[in-house]
Amino acid sequence: MKVKSINIAYQSYENKMELESIDQELISRAEEVLKNAYAVYSQFQVGAALLLDSGEIITGNNQENIAYPSSLCAERVALYYCKAHAPNAIVKKIAIMAKSKKGELLEVISPCGACRQVMSEYERIQSEPMKVILKGEGETIMVFDAVADLLPLSFNTKVLGE
Ligand code: THU
């Protein structure tokens, strides 16, 4: 038996101003759109902003429902909208920002497993990394160069021989 480990590299910033201006813009757009989240049950508002290869920015927020499993996370609202309207677009970056009405959320929010899976497949089919930028209400920002870094050992189309 061998014990092996997987190392996840990311960049950590303590000041938004250290980021490229487009990354700052994406965070601002995610912060802006989270205000429109329909998060009446969790009081947890999430915004996602995608940067496409065309330069266009597409945003989305979480949408909840009294039938809880019918709810959808901000990341998938933005990505599915993007893929519905610009199926061939390359998603260069995704910024994700959250706020909780129940108290200040100092830590970054980390995308759920289902969103990572969806992001991972879109990254795989576009054959280009999708950078992931995470921010909470505190100063800390985490940046991952690719979704693959956030979801190692992913289940992907390779196993189906595709
Ligand atoms: N949520 C997101 O929108 N994105 C995430 O990455 C994690 C969770 C939403 C789902 C639900 O509406 C609320 O946050 C609380 O889980």
JSON list of C-alpha atoms and ligand atoms in Angstrom, two decimals:
[
{"chain": "A", "resi": 1, "resn": "MET", "atom": "CA", "xyz": [0.00, 0.00, 0.00]},
{"chain": "A", "resi": 2, "resn": "LYS", "atom": "CA", "xyz": [1.18, 3.50, -0.79]},
{"chain": "A", "resi": 3, "resn": "VAL", "atom": "CA", "xyz": [-0.19, 6.77, 0.49]},
{"chain": "A", "resi": 4, "resn": "LYS", "atom": "CA", "xyz": [-0.37, 9.31, -2.27]},
{"chain": "A", "resi": 5, "resn": "SER", "atom": "CA", "xyz": [-1.58, 12.89, -2.20]},
{"chain": "A", "resi": 6, "resn": "ILE", "atom": "CA", "xyz": [-2.87, 15.45, -4.62]},
{"chain": "A", "resi": 7, "resn": "ASN", "atom": "CA", "xyz": [-1.62, 18.97, -4.37]},
{"chain": "A", "resi": 8, "resn": "ILE", "atom": "CA", "xyz": [-3.88, 21.84, -5.45]},
{"chain": "A", "resi": 9, "resn": "ALA", "atom": "CA", "xyz": [-2.11, 25.02, -6.47]},
{"chain": "A", "resi": 10, "resn": "TYR", "atom": "CA", "xyz": [-3.85, 28.36, -6.38]},
{"chain": "A", "resi": 11, "resn": "GLN", "atom": "CA", "xyz": [-3.00, 32.00, -6.01]},
{"chain": "A", "resi": 12, "resn": "SER", "atom": "CA", "xyz": [-4.08, 33.87, -2.93]},
{"chain": "A", "resi": 13, "resn": "TYR", "atom": "CA", "xyz": [-4.54, 37.64, -2.92]},
{"chain": "A", "resi": 14, "resn": "GLU", "atom": "CA", "xyz": [-5.37, 39.93, -0.03]},
{"chain": "A", "resi": 15, "resn": "ASN", "atom": "CA", "xyz": [-6.16, 42.94, -2.15]},
{"chain": "A", "resi": 16, "resn": "LYS", "atom": "CA", "xyz": [-8.41, 43.12, -5.19]},
{"chain": "A", "resi": 17, "resn": "MET", "atom": "CA", "xyz": [-6.15, 45.82, -6.66]},
{"chain": "A", "resi": 18, "resn": "GLU", "atom": "CA", "xyz": [-3.40, 43.23, -7.17]},
{"chain": "A", "resi": 19, "resn": "LEU", "atom": "CA", "xyz": [-5.55, 41.47, -9.78]},
{"chain": "A", "resi": 20, "resn": "GLU", "atom": "CA", "xyz": [-5.65, 42.23, -13.49]},
{"chain": "A", "resi": 21, "resn": "SER", "atom": "CA", "xyz": [-8.28, 44.88, -14.15]},
{"chain": "A", "resi": 22, "resn": "ILE", "atom": "CA", "xyz": [-10.53, 42.42, -16.04]},
{"chain": "A", "resi": 23, "resn": "ASP", "atom": "CA", "xyz": [-10.52, 40.11, -13.01]},
{"chain": "A", "resi": 24, "resn": "GLN", "atom": "CA", "xyz": [-11.50, 43.05, -10.81]},
{"chain": "A", "resi": 25, "resn": "GLU", "atom": "CA", "xyz": [-14.29, 43.83, -13.25]},
{"chain": "A", "resi": 26, "resn": "LEU", "atom": "CA", "xyz": [-15.54, 40.23, -13.13]},
{"chain": "A", "resi": 27, "resn": "ILE", "atom": "CA", "xyz": [-15.64, 40.30, -9.33]},
{"chain": "A", "resi": 28, "resn": "SER", "atom": "CA", "xyz": [-17.55, 43.61, -9.43]},
{"chain": "A", "resi": 29, "resn": "ARG", "atom": "CA", "xyz": [-20.06, 42.16, -11.90]},
{"chain": "A", "resi": 30, "resn": "ALA", "atom": "CA", "xyz": [-20.53, 39.05, -9.73]},
{"chain": "A", "resi": 31, "resn": "GLU", "atom": "CA", "xyz": [-21.07, 41.27, -6.69]},
{"chain": "A", "resi": 32, "resn": "GLU", "atom": "CA", "xyz": [-23.56, 43.41, -8.58]},
{"chain": "A", "resi": 33, "resn": "VAL", "atom": "CA", "xyz": [-25.62, 40.49, -9.89]},
{"chain": "A", "resi": 34, "resn": "LEU", "atom": "CA", "xyz": [-25.77, 38.61, -6.57]},
{"chain": "A", "resi": 35, "resn": "LYS", "atom": "CA", "xyz": [-28.10, 41.36, -5.34]},
{"chain": "A", "resi": 36, "resn": "ASN", "atom": "CA", "xyz": [-30.76, 39.98, -7.70]},
{"chain": "A", "resi": 37, "resn": "ALA", "atom": "CA", "xyz": [-30.42, 36.40, -6.47]},
{"chain": "A", "resi": 38, "resn": "TYR", "atom": "CA", "xyz": [-33.70, 34.73, -5.54]},
{"chain": "A", "resi": 39, "resn": "ALA", "atom": "CA", "xyz": [-32.35, 33.33, -2.30]},
{"chain": "A", "resi": 40, "resn": "VAL", "atom": "CA", "xyz": [-35.37, 33.68, -0.03]},
{"chain": "A", "resi": 41, "resn": "TYR", "atom": "CA", "xyz": [-34.81, 30.33, 1.69]},
{"chain": "A", "resi": 42, "resn": "SER", "atom": "CA", "xyz": [-31.07, 30.33, 2.34]},
{"chain": "A", "resi": 43, "resn": "GLN", "atom": "CA", "xyz": [-30.54, 34.12, 2.47]},
{"chain": "A", "resi": 44, "resn": "PHE", "atom": "CA", "xyz": [-27.27, 33.24, 0.76]},
{"chain": "A", "resi": 45, "resn": "GLN", "atom": "CA", "xyz": [-26.75, 35.27, -2.38]},
{"chain": "A", "resi": 46, "resn": "VAL", "atom": "CA", "xyz": [-24.26, 34.13, -4.98]},
{"chain": "A", "resi": 47, "resn": "GLY", "atom": "CA", "xyz": [-23.19, 35.86, -8.18]},
{"chain": "A", "resi": 48, "resn": "ALA", "atom": "CA", "xyz": [-21.14, 34.46, -11.04]},
{"chain": "A", "resi": 49, "resn": "ALA", "atom": "CA", "xyz": [-19.57, 36.40, -13.90]},
{"chain": "A", "resi": 50, "resn": "LEU", "atom": "CA", "xyz": [-18.13, 34.70, -16.97]},
{"chain": "A", "resi": 51, "resn": "LEU", "atom": "CA", "xyz": [-15.61, 36.23, -19.33]},
{"chain": "A", "resi": 52, "resn": "LEU", "atom": "CA", "xyz": [-15.99, 34.89, -22.87]},
{"chain": "A", "resi": 53, "resn": "ASP", "atom": "CA", "xyz": [-13.32, 34.85, -25.56]},
{"chain": "A", "resi": 54, "resn": "SER", "atom": "CA", "xyz": [-15.32, 37.57, -27.36]},
{"chain": "A", "resi": 55, "resn": "GLY", "atom": "CA", "xyz": [-14.79, 39.83, -24.35]},
{"chain": "A", "resi": 56, "resn": "GLU", "atom": "CA", "xyz": [-18.46, 39.60, -23.43]},
{"chain": "A", "resi": 57, "resn": "ILE", "atom": "CA", "xyz": [-19.32, 39.17, -19.75]},
{"chain": "A", "resi": 58, "resn": "ILE", "atom": "CA", "xyz": [-22.29, 36.98, -18.82]},
{"chain": "A", "resi": 59, "resn": "THR", "atom": "CA", "xyz": [-23.63, 36.94, -15.28]},
{"chain": "A", "resi": 60, "resn": "GLY", "atom": "CA", "xyz": [-25.97, 34.77, -13.23]},
{"chain": "A", "resi": 61, "resn": "ASN", "atom": "CA", "xyz": [-27.14, 34.33, -9.66]},
{"chain": "A", "resi": 62, "resn": "ASN", "atom": "CA", "xyz": [-28.71, 31.58, -7.58]},
{"chain": "A", "resi": 63, "resn": "GLN", "atom": "CA", "xyz": [-32.40, 30.90, -8.03]},
{"chain": "A", "resi": 64, "resn": "GLU", "atom": "CA", "xyz": [-34.18, 29.00, -5.29]},
{"chain": "A", "resi": 65, "resn": "ASN", "atom": "CA", "xyz": [-37.53, 27.29, -5.09]},
{"chain": "A", "resi": 66, "resn": "ILE", "atom": "CA", "xyz": [-39.79, 26.02, -2.33]},
{"chain": "A", "resi": 67, "resn": "ALA", "atom": "CA", "xyz": [-39.24, 22.60, -3.89]},
{"chain": "A", "resi": 68, "resn": "TYR", "atom": "CA", "xyz": [-35.61, 22.90, -2.78]},
{"chain": "A", "resi": 69, "resn": "PRO", "atom": "CA", "xyz": [-33.98, 20.54, -5.30]},
{"chain": "A", "resi": 70, "resn": "SER", "atom": "CA", "xyz": [-35.43, 22.67, -8.11]},
{"chain": "A", "resi": 71, "resn": "SER", "atom": "CA", "xyz": [-33.07, 25.48, -7.12]},
{"chain": "A", "resi": 72, "resn": "LEU", "atom": "CA", "xyz": [-29.99, 26.25, -9.17]},
{"chain": "A", "resi": 73, "resn": "CYS", "atom": "CA", "xyz": [-26.63, 27.71, -8.24]},
{"chain": "A", "resi": 74, "resn": "ALA", "atom": "CA", "xyz": [-25.33, 30.96, -9.70]},
{"chain": "A", "resi": 75, "resn": "GLU", "atom": "CA", "xyz": [-22.53, 29.24, -11.59]},
{"chain": "A", "resi": 76, "resn": "ARG", "atom": "CA", "xyz": [-24.89, 26.96, -13.49]},
{"chain": "A", "resi": 77, "resn": "VAL", "atom": "CA", "xyz": [-27.43, 29.73, -14.17]},
{"chain": "A", "resi": 78, "resn": "ALA", "atom": "CA", "xyz": [-24.63, 31.74, -15.82]},
{"chain": "A", "resi": 79, "resn": "LEU", "atom": "CA", "xyz": [-23.03, 28.80, -17.63]},
{"chain": "A", "resi": 80, "resn": "TYR", "atom": "CA", "xyz": [-26.28, 27.34, -18.96]},
{"chain": "A", "resi": 81, "resn": "TYR", "atom": "CA", "xyz": [-27.42, 30.77, -20.16]},
{"chain": "A", "resi": 82, "resn": "CYS", "atom": "CA", "xyz": [-24.05, 31.20, -21.86]},
{"chain": "A", "resi": 83, "resn": "LYS", "atom": "CA", "xyz": [-24.20, 27.80, -23.53]},
{"chain": "A", "resi": 84, "resn": "ALA", "atom": "CA", "xyz": [-27.81, 28.37, -24.60]},
{"chain": "A", "resi": 85, "resn": "HIS", "atom": "CA", "xyz": [-26.92, 31.60, -26.41]},
{"chain": "A", "resi": 86, "resn": "ALA", "atom": "CA", "xyz": [-23.27, 31.20, -27.37]},
{"chain": "A", "resi": 87, "resn": "PRO", "atom": "CA", "xyz": [-22.67, 27.45, -27.52]},
{"chain": "A", "resi": 88, "resn": "ASN", "atom": "CA", "xyz": [-19.24, 27.84, -29.10]},
{"chain": "A", "resi": 89, "resn": "ALA", "atom": "CA", "xyz": [-17.99, 30.54, -26.80]},
{"chain": "A", "resi": 90, "resn": "ILE", "atom": "CA", "xyz": [-14.89, 29.82, -24.78]},
{"chain": "A", "resi": 91, "resn": "VAL", "atom": "CA", "xyz": [-15.32, 30.67, -21.14]},
{"chain": "A", "resi": 92, "resn": "LYS", "atom": "CA", "xyz": [-11.95, 32.13, -20.20]},
{"chain": "A", "resi": 93, "resn": "LYS", "atom": "CA", "xyz": [-12.76, 32.98, -16.59]},
{"chain": "A", "resi": 94, "resn": "ILE", "atom": "CA", "xyz": [-15.47, 32.67, -13.99]},
{"chain": "A", "resi": 95, "resn": "ALA", "atom": "CA", "xyz": [-15.63, 34.88, -10.90]},
{"chain": "A", "resi": 96, "resn": "ILE", "atom": "CA", "xyz": [-17.84, 33.76, -8.03]},
{"chain": "A", "resi": 97, "resn": "MET", "atom": "CA", "xyz": [-18.81, 36.01, -5.14]},
{"chain": "A", "resi": 98, "resn": "ALA", "atom": "CA", "xyz": [-21.24, 35.47, -2.28]},
{"chain": "A", "resi": 99, "resn": "LYS", "atom": "CA", "xyz": [-22.89, 37.31, 0.59]},
{"chain": "A", "resi": 100, "resn": "SER", "atom": "CA", "xyz": [-25.05, 35.98, 3.37]},
{"chain": "A", "resi": 101, "resn": "LYS", "atom": "CA", "xyz": [-27.86, 38.04, 4.84]},
{"chain": "A", "resi": 102, "resn": "LYS", "atom": "CA", "xyz": [-27.31, 36.07, 8.06]},
{"chain": "A", "resi": 103, "resn": "GLY", "atom": "CA", "xyz": [-23.88, 37.56, 8.73]},
{"chain": "A", "resi": 104, "resn": "GLU", "atom": "CA", "xyz": [-20.66, 38.65, 7.14]},
{"chain": "A", "resi": 105, "resn": "LEU", "atom": "CA", "xyz": [-19.09, 36.00, 5.00]},
{"chain": "A", "resi": 106, "resn": "LEU", "atom": "CA", "xyz": [-15.38, 36.57, 5.32]},
{"chain": "A", "resi": 107, "resn": "GLU", "atom": "CA", "xyz": [-14.20, 33.41, 3.59]},
{"chain": "A", "resi": 108, "resn": "VAL", "atom": "CA", "xyz": [-14.34, 32.81, -0.15]},
{"chain": "A", "resi": 109, "resn": "ILE", "atom": "CA", "xyz": [-17.17, 30.63, -1.35]},
{"chain": "A", "resi": 110, "resn": "SER", "atom": "CA", "xyz": [-16.20, 27.43, -3.00]},
{"chain": "A", "resi": 111, "resn": "PRO", "atom": "CA", "xyz": [-18.39, 26.05, -5.82]},
{"chain": "A", "resi": 112, "resn": "CYS", "atom": "CA", "xyz": [-20.46, 22.98, -4.96]},
{"chain": "A", "resi": 113, "resn": "GLY", "atom": "CA", "xyz": [-19.66, 19.57, -6.44]},
{"chain": "A", "resi": 114, "resn": "ALA", "atom": "CA", "xyz": [-22.42, 19.73, -9.04]},
{"chain": "A", "resi": 115, "resn": "CYS", "atom": "CA", "xyz": [-21.18, 23.09, -10.34]},
{"chain": "A", "resi": 116, "resn": "ARG", "atom": "CA", "xyz": [-17.59, 21.85, -10.43]},
{"chain": "A", "resi": 117, "resn": "GLN", "atom": "CA", "xyz": [-18.75, 18.90, -12.51]},
{"chain": "A", "resi": 118, "resn": "VAL", "atom": "CA", "xyz": [-20.55, 21.17, -14.98]},
{"chain": "A", "resi": 119, "resn": "MET", "atom": "CA", "xyz": [-17.64, 23.63, -15.14]},
{"chain": "A", "resi": 120, "resn": "SER", "atom": "CA", "xyz": [-15.26, 20.73, -15.62]},
{"chain": "A", "resi": 121, "resn": "GLU", "atom": "CA", "xyz": [-17.11, 19.36, -18.65]},
{"chain": "A", "resi": 122, "resn": "TYR", "atom": "CA", "xyz": [-17.32, 22.76, -20.34]},
{"chain": "A", "resi": 123, "resn": "GLU", "atom": "CA", "xyz": [-13.63, 23.27, -19.68]},
{"chain": "A", "resi": 124, "resn": "ARG", "atom": "CA", "xyz": [-12.87, 19.89, -21.19]},
{"chain": "A", "resi": 125, "resn": "ILE", "atom": "CA", "xyz": [-14.85, 20.47, -24.39]},
{"chain": "A", "resi": 126, "resn": "GLN", "atom": "CA", "xyz": [-13.38, 23.91, -24.97]},
{"chain": "A", "resi": 127, "resn": "SER", "atom": "CA", "xyz": [-9.85, 22.49, -24.57]},
{"chain": "A", "resi": 128, "resn": "GLU", "atom": "CA", "xyz": [-8.80, 25.66, -22.82]},
{"chain": "A", "resi": 129, "resn": "PRO", "atom": "CA", "xyz": [-8.53, 26.31, -19.11]},
{"chain": "A", "resi": 130, "resn": "MET", "atom": "CA", "xyz": [-11.29, 28.22, -17.39]},
{"chain": "A", "resi": 131, "resn": "LYS", "atom": "CA", "xyz": [-9.77, 30.35, -14.63]},
{"chain": "A", "resi": 132, "resn": "VAL", "atom": "CA", "xyz": [-11.77, 30.40, -11.40]},
{"chain": "A", "resi": 133, "resn": "ILE", "atom": "CA", "xyz": [-11.77, 33.48, -9.17]},
{"chain": "A", "resi": 134, "resn": "LEU", "atom": "CA", "xyz": [-13.39, 33.15, -5.74]},
{"chain": "A", "resi": 135, "resn": "LYS", "atom": "CA", "xyz": [-14.26, 35.92, -3.31]},
{"chain": "A", "resi": 136, "resn": "GLY", "atom": "CA", "xyz": [-16.31, 36.38, -0.14]},
{"chain": "A", "resi": 137, "resn": "GLU", "atom": "CA", "xyz": [-16.86, 39.63, 1.72]},
{"chain": "A", "resi": 138, "resn": "GLY", "atom": "CA", "xyz": [-13.37, 39.58, 3.22]},
{"chain": "A", "resi": 139, "resn": "GLU", "atom": "CA", "xyz": [-10.29, 40.73, 1.34]},
{"chain": "A", "resi": 140, "resn": "THR", "atom": "CA", "xyz": [-9.05, 37.23, 0.46]},
{"chain": "A", "resi": 141, "resn": "ILE", "atom": "CA", "xyz": [-9.33, 36.13, -3.16]},
{"chain": "A", "resi": 142, "resn": "MET", "atom": "CA", "xyz": [-8.43, 32.65, -4.40]},
{"chain": "A", "resi": 143, "resn": "VAL", "atom": "CA", "xyz": [-7.56, 32.11, -8.05]},
{"chain": "A", "resi": 144, "resn": "PHE", "atom": "CA", "xyz": [-7.35, 28.69, -9.69]},
{"chain": "A", "resi": 145, "resn": "ASP", "atom": "CA", "xyz": [-5.80, 28.48, -13.15]},
{"chain": "A", "resi": 146, "resn": "ALA", "atom": "CA", "xyz": [-8.27, 25.81, -14.23]},
{"chain": "A", "resi": 147, "resn": "VAL", "atom": "CA", "xyz": [-11.41, 24.00, -13.10]},
{"chain": "A", "resi": 148, "resn": "ALA", "atom": "CA", "xyz": [-9.39, 20.78, -13.31]},
{"chain": "A", "resi": 149, "resn": "ASP", "atom": "CA", "xyz": [-7.41, 22.05, -10.32]},
{"chain": "A", "resi": 150, "resn": "LEU", "atom": "CA", "xyz": [-10.61, 22.40, -8.30]},
{"chain": "A", "resi": 151, "resn": "LEU", "atom": "CA", "xyz": [-11.92, 19.01, -9.34]},
{"chain": "A", "resi": 152, "resn": "PRO", "atom": "CA", "xyz": [-9.08, 16.54, -9.52]},
{"chain": "A", "resi": 153, "resn": "LEU", "atom": "CA", "xyz": [-9.91, 12.94, -10.49]},
{"chain": "A", "resi": 154, "resn": "SER", "atom": "CA", "xyz": [-13.03, 14.16, -12.25]},
{"chain": "A", "resi": 155, "resn": "PHE", "atom": "CA", "xyz": [-15.50, 11.83, -13.87]},
{"chain": "A", "resi": 156, "resn": "ASN", "atom": "CA", "xyz": [-15.31, 12.80, -17.52]},
{"chain": "A", "resi": 157, "resn": "THR", "atom": "CA", "xyz": [-16.15, 11.70, -21.02]},
{"chain": "A", "resi": 158, "resn": "LYS", "atom": "CA", "xyz": [-12.80, 9.90, -21.37]},
{"chain": "A", "resi": 159, "resn": "VAL", "atom": "CA", "xyz": [-14.22, 6.92, -19.47]},
{"chain": "A", "resi": 160, "resn": "LEU", "atom": "CA", "xyz": [-16.93, 6.54, -22.12]},
{"chain": "A", "resi": 161, "resn": "GLY", "atom": "CA", "xyz": [-14.25, 6.34, -24.76]},
{"chain": "A", "resi": 162, "resn": "GLU", "atom": "CA", "xyz": [-15.07, 9.82, -26.10]},
{"chain": "B", "resi": 1, "resn": "THU", "atom": "N1", "xyz": [-25.01, 28.30, -4.12]},
{"chain": "B", "resi": 1, "resn": "THU", "atom": "C1", "xyz": [-24.54, 28.80, -5.30]},
{"chain": "B", "resi": 1, "resn": "THU", "atom": "O1", "xyz": [-25.26, 29.51, -6.01]},
{"chain": "B", "resi": 1, "resn": "THU", "atom": "N2", "xyz": [-23.29, 28.50, -5.66]},
{"chain": "B", "resi": 1, "resn": "THU", "atom": "C2", "xyz": [-22.42, 27.75, -4.93]},
{"chain": "B", "resi": 1, "resn": "THU", "atom": "O2", "xyz": [-21.31, 27.51, -5.35]},
{"chain": "B", "resi": 1, "resn": "THU", "atom": "C3", "xyz": [-22.84, 27.21, -3.63]},
{"chain": "B", "resi": 1, "resn": "THU", "atom": "C4", "xyz": [-24.24, 27.44, -3.25]},
{"chain": "B", "resi": 1, "resn": "THU", "atom": "C5", "xyz": [-26.37, 28.62, -3.71]},
{"chain": "B", "resi": 1, "resn": "THU", "atom": "C6", "xyz": [-27.33, 27.48, -3.71]},
{"chain": "B", "resi": 1, "resn": "THU", "atom": "C7", "xyz": [-28.36, 27.95, -2.72]},
{"chain": "B", "resi": 1, "resn": "THU", "atom": "O3", "xyz": [-29.28, 28.80, -3.39]},
{"chain": "B", "resi": 1, "resn": "THU", "atom": "C8", "xyz": [-27.57, 28.80, -1.74]},
{"chain": "B", "resi": 1, "resn": "THU", "atom": "O4", "xyz": [-26.35, 29.11, -2.39]},
{"chain": "B", "resi": 1, "resn": "THU", "atom": "C9", "xyz": [-27.28, 28.10, -0.43]},
{"chain": "B", "resi": 1, "resn": "THU", "atom": "O5", "xyz": [-26.70, 26.88, -0.63]}
]
